[in-house]
Tab-separated table of C-alpha atoms and ligand atoms in Angstrom:
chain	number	residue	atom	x	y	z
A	22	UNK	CA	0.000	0.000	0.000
A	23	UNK	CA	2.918	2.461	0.980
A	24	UNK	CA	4.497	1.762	-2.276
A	25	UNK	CA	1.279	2.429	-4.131
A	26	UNK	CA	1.108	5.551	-2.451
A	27	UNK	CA	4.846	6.199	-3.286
A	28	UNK	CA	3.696	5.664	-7.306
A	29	UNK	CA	0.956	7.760	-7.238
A	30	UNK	CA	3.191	10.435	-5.485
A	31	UNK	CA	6.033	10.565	-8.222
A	32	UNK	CA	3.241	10.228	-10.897
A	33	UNK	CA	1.570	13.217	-9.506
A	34	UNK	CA	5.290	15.180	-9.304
A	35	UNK	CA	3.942	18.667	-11.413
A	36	UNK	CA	7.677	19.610	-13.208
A	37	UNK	CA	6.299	18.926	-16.484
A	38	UNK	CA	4.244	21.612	-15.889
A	39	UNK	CA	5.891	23.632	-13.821
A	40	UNK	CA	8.774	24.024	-16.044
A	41	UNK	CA	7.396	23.308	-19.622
A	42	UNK	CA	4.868	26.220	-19.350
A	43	UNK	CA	7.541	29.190	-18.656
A	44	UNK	CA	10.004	27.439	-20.927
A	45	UNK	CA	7.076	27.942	-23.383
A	46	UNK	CA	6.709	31.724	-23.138
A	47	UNK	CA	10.625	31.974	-22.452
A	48	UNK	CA	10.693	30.496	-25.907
A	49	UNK	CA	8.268	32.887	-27.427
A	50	UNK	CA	9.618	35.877	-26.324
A	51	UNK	CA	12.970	34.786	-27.404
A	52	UNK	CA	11.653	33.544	-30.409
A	53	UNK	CA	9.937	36.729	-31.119
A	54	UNK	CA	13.501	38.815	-29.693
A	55	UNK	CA	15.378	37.231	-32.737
A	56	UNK	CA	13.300	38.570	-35.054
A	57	UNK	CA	13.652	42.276	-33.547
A	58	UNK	CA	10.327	42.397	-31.689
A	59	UNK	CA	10.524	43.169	-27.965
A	60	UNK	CA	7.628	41.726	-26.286
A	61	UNK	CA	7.960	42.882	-22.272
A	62	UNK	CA	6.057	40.204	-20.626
A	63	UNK	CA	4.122	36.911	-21.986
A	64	UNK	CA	0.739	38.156	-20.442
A	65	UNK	CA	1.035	40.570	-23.638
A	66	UNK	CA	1.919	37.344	-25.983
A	67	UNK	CA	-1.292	35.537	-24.477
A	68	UNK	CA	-2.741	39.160	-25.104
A	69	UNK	CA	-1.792	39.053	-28.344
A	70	UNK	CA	-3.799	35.858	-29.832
A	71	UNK	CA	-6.877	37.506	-28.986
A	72	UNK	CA	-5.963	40.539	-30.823
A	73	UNK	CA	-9.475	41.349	-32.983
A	74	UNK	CA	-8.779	45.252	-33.957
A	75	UNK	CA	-5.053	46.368	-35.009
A	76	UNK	CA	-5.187	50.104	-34.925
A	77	UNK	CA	-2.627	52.212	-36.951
A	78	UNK	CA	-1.235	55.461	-36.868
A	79	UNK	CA	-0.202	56.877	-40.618
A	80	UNK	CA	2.866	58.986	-39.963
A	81	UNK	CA	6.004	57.226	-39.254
A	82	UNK	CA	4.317	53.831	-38.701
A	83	UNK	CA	2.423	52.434	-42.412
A	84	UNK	CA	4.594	55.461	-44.083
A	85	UNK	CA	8.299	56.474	-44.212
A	86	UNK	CA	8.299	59.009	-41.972
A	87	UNK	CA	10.910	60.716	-44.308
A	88	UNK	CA	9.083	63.670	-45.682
A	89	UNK	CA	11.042	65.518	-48.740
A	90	UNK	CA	9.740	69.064	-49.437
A	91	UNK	CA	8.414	68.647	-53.129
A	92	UNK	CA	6.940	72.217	-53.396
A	93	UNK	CA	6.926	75.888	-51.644
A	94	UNK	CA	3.817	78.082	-52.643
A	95	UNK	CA	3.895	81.733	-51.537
A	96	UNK	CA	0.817	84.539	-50.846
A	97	UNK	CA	1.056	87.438	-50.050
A	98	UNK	CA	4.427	89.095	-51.551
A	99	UNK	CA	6.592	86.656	-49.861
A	100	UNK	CA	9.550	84.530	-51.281
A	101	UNK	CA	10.178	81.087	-51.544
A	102	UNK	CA	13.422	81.322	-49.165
A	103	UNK	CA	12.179	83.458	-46.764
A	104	UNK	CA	8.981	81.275	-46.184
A	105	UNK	CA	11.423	78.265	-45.921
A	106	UNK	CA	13.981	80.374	-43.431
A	107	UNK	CA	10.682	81.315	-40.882
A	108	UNK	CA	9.435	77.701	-41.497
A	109	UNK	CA	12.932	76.130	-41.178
A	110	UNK	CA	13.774	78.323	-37.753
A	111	UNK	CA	9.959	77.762	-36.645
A	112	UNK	CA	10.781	74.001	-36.464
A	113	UNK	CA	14.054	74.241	-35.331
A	114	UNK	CA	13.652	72.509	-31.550
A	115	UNK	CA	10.695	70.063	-33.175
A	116	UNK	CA	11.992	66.475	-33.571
A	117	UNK	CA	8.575	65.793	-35.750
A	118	UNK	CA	9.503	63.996	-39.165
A	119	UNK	CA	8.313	67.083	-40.863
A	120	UNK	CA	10.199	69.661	-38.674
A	121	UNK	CA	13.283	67.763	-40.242
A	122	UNK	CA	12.461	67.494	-43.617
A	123	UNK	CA	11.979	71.497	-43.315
A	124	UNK	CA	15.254	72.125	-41.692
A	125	UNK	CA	16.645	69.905	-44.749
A	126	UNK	CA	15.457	71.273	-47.147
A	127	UNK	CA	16.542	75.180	-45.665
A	128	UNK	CA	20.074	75.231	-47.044
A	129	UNK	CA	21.250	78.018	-44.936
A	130	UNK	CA	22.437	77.887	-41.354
A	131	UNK	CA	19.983	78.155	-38.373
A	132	UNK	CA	20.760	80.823	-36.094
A	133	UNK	CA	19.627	80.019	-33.062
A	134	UNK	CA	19.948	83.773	-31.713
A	135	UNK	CA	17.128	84.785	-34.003
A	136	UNK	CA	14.828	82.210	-32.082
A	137	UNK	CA	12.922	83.286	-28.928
A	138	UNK	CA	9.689	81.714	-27.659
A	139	UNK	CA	8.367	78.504	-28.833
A	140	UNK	CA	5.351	76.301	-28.837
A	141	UNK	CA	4.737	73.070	-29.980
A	142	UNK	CA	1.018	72.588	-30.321
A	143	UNK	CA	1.171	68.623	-30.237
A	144	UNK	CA	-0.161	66.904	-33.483
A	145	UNK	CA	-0.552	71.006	-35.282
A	146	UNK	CA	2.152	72.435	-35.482
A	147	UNK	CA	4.578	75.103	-33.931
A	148	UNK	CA	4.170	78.628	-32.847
A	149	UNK	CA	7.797	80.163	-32.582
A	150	UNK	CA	9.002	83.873	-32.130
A	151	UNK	CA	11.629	84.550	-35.368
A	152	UNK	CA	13.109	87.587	-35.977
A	153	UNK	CA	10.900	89.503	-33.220
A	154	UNK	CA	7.809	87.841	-35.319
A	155	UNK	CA	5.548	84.900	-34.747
A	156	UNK	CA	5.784	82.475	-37.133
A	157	UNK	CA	3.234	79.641	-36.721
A	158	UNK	CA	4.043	76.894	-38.925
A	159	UNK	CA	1.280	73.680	-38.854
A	160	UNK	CA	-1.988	72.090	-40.273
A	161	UNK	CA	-5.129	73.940	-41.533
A	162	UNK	CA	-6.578	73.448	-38.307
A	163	UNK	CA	-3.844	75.309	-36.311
A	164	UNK	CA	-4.603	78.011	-39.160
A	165	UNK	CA	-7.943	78.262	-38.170
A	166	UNK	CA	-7.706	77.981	-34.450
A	167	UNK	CA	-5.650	81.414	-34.777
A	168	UNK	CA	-8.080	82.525	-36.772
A	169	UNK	CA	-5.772	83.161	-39.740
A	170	UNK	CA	-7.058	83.992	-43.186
A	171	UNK	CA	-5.922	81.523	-46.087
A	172	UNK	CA	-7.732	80.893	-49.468
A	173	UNK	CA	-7.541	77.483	-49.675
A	174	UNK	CA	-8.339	74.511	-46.845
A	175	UNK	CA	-8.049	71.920	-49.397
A	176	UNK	CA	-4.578	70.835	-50.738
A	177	UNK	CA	-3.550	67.755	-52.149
A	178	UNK	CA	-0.694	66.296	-50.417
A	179	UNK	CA	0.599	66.859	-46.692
A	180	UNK	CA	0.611	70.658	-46.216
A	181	UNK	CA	2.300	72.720	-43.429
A	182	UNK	CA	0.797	76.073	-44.349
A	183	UNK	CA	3.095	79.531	-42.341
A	184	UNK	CA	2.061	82.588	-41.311
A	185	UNK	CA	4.258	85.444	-40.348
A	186	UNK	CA	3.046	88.007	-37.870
A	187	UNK	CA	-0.723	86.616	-38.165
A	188	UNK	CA	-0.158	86.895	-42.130
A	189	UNK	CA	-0.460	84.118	-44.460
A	190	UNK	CA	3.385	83.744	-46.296
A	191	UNK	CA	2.490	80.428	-48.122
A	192	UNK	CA	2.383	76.499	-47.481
A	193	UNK	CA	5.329	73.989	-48.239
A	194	UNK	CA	4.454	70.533	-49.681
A	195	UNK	CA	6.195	67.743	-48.712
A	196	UNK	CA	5.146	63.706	-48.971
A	197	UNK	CA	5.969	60.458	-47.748
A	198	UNK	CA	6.221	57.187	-48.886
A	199	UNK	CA	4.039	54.094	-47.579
A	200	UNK	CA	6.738	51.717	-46.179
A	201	UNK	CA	7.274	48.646	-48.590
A	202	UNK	CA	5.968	45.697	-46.255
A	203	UNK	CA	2.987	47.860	-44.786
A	204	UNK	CA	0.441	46.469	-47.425
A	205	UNK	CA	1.821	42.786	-46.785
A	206	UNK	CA	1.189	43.429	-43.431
A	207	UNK	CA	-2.390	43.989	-43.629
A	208	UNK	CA	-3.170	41.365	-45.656
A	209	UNK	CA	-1.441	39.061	-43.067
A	210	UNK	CA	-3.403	40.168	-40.187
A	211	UNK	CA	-6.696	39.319	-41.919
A	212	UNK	CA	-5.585	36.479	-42.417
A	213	UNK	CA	-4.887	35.601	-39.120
A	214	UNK	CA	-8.023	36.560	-37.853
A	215	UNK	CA	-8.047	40.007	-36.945
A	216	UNK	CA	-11.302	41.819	-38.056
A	217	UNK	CA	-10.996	45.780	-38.050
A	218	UNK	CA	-8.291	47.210	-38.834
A	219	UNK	CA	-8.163	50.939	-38.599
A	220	UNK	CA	-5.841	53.977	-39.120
A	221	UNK	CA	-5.917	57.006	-37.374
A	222	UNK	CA	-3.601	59.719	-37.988
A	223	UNK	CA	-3.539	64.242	-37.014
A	224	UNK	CA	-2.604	64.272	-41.139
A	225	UNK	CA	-5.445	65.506	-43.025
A	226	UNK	CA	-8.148	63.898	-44.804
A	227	UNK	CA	-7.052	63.798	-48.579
A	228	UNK	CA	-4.131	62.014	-47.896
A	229	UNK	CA	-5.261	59.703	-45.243
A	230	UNK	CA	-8.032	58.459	-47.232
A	231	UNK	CA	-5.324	58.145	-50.107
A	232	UNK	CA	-3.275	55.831	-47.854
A	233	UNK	CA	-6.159	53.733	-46.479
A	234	UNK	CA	-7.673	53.084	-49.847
A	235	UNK	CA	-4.223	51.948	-51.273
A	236	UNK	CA	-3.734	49.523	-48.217
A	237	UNK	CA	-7.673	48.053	-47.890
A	238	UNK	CA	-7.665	49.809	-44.570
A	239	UNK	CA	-11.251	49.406	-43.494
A	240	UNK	CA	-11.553	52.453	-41.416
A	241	UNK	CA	-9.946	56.276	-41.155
A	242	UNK	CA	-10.524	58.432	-39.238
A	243	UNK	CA	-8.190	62.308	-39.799
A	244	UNK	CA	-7.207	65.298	-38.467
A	245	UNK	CA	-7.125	64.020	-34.791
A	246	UNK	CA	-5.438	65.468	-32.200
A	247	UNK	CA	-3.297	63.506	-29.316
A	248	UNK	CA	-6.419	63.352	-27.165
A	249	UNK	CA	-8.674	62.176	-29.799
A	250	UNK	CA	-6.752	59.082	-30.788
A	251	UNK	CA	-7.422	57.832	-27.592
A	252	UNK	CA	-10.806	58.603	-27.620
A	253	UNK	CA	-11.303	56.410	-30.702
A	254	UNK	CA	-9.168	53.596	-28.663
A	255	UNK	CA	-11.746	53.857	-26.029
A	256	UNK	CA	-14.700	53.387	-28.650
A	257	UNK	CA	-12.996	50.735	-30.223
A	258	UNK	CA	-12.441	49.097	-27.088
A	259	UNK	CA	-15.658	49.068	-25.885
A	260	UNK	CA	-16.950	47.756	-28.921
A	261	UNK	CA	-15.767	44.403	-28.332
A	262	UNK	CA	-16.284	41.400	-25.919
A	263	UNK	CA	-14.026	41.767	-22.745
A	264	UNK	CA	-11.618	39.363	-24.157
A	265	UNK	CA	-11.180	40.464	-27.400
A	266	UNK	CA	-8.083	42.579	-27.752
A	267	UNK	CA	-7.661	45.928	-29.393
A	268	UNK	CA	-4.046	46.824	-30.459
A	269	UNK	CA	-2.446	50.226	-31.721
A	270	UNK	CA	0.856	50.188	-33.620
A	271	UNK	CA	2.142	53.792	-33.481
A	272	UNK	CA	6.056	55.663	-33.422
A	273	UNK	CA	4.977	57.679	-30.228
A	274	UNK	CA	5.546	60.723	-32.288
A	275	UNK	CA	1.807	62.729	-30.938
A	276	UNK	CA	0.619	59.142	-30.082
A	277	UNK	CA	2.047	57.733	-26.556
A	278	UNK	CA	-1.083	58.008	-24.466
A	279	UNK	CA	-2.732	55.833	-27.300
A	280	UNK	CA	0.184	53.528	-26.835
A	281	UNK	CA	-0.355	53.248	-23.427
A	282	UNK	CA	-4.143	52.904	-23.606
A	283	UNK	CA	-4.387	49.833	-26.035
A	284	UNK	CA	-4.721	46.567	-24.755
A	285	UNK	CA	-1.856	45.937	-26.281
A	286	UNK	CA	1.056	49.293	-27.542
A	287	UNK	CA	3.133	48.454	-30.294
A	288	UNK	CA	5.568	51.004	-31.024
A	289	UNK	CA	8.475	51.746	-33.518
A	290	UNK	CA	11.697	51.470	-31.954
A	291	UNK	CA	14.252	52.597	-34.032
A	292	UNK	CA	12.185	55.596	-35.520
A	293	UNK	CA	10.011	56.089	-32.366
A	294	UNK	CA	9.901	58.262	-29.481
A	295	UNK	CA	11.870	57.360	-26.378
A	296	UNK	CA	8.586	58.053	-23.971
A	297	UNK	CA	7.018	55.094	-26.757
A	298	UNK	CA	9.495	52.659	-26.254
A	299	UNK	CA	9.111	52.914	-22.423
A	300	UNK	CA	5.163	52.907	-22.686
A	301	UNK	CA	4.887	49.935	-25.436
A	302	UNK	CA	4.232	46.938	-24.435
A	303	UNK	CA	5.666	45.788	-27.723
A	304	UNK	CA	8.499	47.540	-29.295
A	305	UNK	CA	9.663	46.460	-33.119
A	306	UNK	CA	13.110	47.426	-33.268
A	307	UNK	CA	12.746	47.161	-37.220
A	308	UNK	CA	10.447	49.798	-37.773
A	309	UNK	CA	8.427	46.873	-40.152
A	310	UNK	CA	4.035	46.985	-39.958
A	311	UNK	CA	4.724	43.269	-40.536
A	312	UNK	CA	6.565	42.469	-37.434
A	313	UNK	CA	2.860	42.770	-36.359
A	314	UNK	CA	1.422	39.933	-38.286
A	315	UNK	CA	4.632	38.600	-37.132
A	316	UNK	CA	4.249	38.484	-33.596
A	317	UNK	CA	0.660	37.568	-33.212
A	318	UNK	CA	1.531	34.235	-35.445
A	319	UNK	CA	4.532	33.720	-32.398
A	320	UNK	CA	2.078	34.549	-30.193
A	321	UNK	CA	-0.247	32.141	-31.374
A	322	UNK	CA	2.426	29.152	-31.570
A	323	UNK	CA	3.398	29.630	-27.662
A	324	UNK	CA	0.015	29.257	-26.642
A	325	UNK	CA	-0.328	26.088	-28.528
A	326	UNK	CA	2.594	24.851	-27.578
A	327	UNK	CA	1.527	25.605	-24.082
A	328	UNK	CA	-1.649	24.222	-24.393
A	329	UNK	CA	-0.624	20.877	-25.878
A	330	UNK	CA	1.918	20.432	-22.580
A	331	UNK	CA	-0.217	21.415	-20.519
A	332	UNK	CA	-2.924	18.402	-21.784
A	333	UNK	CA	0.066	15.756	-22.793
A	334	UNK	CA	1.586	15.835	-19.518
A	335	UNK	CA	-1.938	16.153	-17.394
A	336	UNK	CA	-2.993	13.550	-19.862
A	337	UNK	CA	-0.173	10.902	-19.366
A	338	UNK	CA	-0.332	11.682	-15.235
A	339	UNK	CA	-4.019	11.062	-14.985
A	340	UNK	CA	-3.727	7.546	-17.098
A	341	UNK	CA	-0.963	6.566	-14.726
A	342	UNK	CA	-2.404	7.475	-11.514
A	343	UNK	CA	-5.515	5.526	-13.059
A	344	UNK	CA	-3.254	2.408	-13.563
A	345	UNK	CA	-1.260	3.399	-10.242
A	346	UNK	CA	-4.552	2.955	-8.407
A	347	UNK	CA	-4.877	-0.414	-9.432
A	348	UNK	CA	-1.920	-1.472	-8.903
A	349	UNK	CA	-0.801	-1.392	-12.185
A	350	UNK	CA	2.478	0.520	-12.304
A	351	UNK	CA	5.838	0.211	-10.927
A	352	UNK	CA	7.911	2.496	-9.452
A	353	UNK	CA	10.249	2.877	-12.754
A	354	UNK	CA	7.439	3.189	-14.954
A	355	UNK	CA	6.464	6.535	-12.471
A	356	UNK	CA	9.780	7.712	-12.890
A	357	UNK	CA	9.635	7.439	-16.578
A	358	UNK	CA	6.146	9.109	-16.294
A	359	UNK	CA	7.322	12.048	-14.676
A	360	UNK	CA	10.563	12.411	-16.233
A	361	UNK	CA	9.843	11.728	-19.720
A	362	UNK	CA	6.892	13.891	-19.207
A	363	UNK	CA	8.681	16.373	-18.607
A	364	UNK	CA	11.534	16.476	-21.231
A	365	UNK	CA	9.133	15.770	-24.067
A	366	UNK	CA	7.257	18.826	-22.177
A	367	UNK	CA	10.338	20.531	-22.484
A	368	UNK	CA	11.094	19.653	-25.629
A	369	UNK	CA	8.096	20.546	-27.295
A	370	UNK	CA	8.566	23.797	-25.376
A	371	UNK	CA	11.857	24.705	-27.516
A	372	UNK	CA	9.915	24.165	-30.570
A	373	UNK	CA	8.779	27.509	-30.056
A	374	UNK	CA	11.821	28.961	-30.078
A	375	UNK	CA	11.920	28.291	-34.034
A	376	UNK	CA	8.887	29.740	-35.172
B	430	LIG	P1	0.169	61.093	-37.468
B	430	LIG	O1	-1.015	60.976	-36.595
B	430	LIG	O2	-0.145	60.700	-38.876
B	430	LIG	O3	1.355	60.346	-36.963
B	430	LIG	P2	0.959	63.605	-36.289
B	430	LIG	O4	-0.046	63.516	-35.210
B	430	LIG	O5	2.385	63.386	-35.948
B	430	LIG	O6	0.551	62.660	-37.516
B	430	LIG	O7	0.853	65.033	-36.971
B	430	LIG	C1	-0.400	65.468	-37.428
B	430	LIG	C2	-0.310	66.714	-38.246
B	430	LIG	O8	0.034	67.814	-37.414
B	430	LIG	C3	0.735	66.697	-39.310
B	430	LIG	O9	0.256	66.100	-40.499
B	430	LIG	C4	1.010	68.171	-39.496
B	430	LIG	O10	0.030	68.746	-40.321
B	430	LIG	C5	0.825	68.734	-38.117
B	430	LIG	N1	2.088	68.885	-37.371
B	430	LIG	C6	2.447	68.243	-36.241
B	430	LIG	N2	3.647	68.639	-35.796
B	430	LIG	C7	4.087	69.525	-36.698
B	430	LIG	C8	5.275	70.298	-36.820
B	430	LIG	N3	6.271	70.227	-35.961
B	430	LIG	N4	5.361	71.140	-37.877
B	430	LIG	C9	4.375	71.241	-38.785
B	430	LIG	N5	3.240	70.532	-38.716
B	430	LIG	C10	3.086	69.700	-37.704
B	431	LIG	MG1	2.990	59.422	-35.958
């Protein structure tokens, strides 16, 4: 009878378990680590394989980021390089993508002297003091919140429109390029189950709808500020069962409270913001929309992985205890029960690792 027991005690021994399940997210996240995607705890891998609504922001995350000035118009008796030098010195202490491409294209040196007061109006623009003048530099919505006069709203492309001295001097074109994998990417997440997927971006209309029609985005929503990203997050959120997931894949550039509001925050590493990369939850060091696809298929392979250890080994223990009962086993087939258990457990486990 005491060696019965003794059976049934090894038998019941939970290492497979205990160490195969870990071993199994250990192996995800390291899986996932080799292929430059940072995942910061497995809670956010399980997370991820329930993911039903990827959320996108435009700017920096489906496109380049790298804006090029294509084209300066000027109103108002104002020249091409002196819209560029208040536009250029404007953006100055702005690390936005299209601060820089300004400051590139403004051949001339910045003096810094000539700058006095600024204001970065997150996901608008800049107010700065140039030359003793306020230049605002920004979107047609910044324009209209200061109550500037401009003839046109409407202008195809991305447009930062500037104003000297509550004047309009002109807007400066510039565009971006849709990053090469970003349409592979969305096709890949349909496919893997994800329902809605959305983009939301503070870029206006024209070119957002441009974007989202060229990638089958199924919804857009532009001209948002900071704040109302996360409002749509919230909505979007709410719209699903409790454990359905929403994500939002964003650089942190006018996005990091989204980032942190998601179930799950992806973020860009190598072009994002620091304050993204320490909200994420996810960080892609690659910069690639289809590390996303990416990590919910790893995502998806841990937790079968899991699951299949976590029924083989519960599986094999419950036969034996069965046959232990009955006096059916000896003590080396309980050690082989538990051991092997566990090392095909384990093994299985590393499989993981491969994905
Ligand atoms: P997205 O949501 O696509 O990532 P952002 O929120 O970063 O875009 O920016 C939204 C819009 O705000 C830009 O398209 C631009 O019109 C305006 N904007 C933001 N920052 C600046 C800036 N520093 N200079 C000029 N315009 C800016
Ligand atoms: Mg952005």
């Amino acid at each position: 009878c005491l060696y019965r027991a003794l059976i049934m005690l090894v038998f019941s021994c939970p290492c497979a378990l205990v160490i195969s399940i870990p071993l199994g997210y250990f192996g995800g996240i390291g899986g996932a680590s080799r292929r430059g995607i940072l995942v910061k705890g497995s809670n956010y891998l399980d997370a991820l394989t329930s993911v039903k609504t990827v959320v996108f922001d435009k700017t920096g995350t489906l496109t380049k980021g790298e804006f090029k000035v294509s084209e300066i118009v000027t109103k108002n008796g104002y020249d091409k390089s002196e819209v560029l030098k208040y536009a250029a010195h404007a953006e100055a202490n702005s690390n936005h993508p299209i601060a820089q491409s300004i400051i590139e294209a403004f051949s001339g040196e910045i003096s810094q002297d000539s700058i006095g007061d600024v204001n970065e109006i997150a996901g608008q623009g800049m107010e700065a003091e140039v030359e003793n003048k306020i230049v605002i530099v920004g979107n047609d919505k910044l324009l209209h919140n200061k109550n500037i006069k401009h003839d046109k709203c409407v202008i195809e492309g991305t447009v930062v429109h500037v104003t000297v001295d509550s004047k309009y001097a002109g807007y400066i074109v510039i565009s971006d390029m849709i990053k090469e994998d970003a349409m592979q990417a969305i096709k890949e997440l349909k496919k893997l189950g994800v329902k809605k997927i959305v983009m939301l971006t503070g870029d206006n209309a024209f070119v957002a709808k441009r974007i989202a029609s060229e990638l089958n985005i199924d919804e857009v929503y532009a001209e948002l500020l900071p704040e109302d990203k996360v409002n749509y997050i919230e909505k979007f959120i709410s719209e699903l069962s409790k454990k359905d997931k929403v994500a939002f894949v964003g650089d942190g550039i006018n996005d990091a409270p989204v980032l942190a509001r998601a179930d799950v925050g992806i973020a860009m590493g190598a072009l994002g913001s620091d304050a993204a990369v320490e909200t994420a939850d996810i960080v892609l060091m690659n910069d690639t929309p289809s590390s996303v696809p990416t990590s919910i298929r790893i995502a998806k392979k841990t937790r079968r992985i899991v699951w299949q250890n976590i029924l083989f080994a519960l599986g094999v223990k419950l036969l034996f205890i069965i046959f232990a009962g009955f006096g059916l086993a000896t003590m080396w087939e309980a050690v082989f029960g538990d051991m092997g258990v566990a090392l095909i457990a384990i093994l299985n486990a590393t499989r993981v690792l491969k994905s």
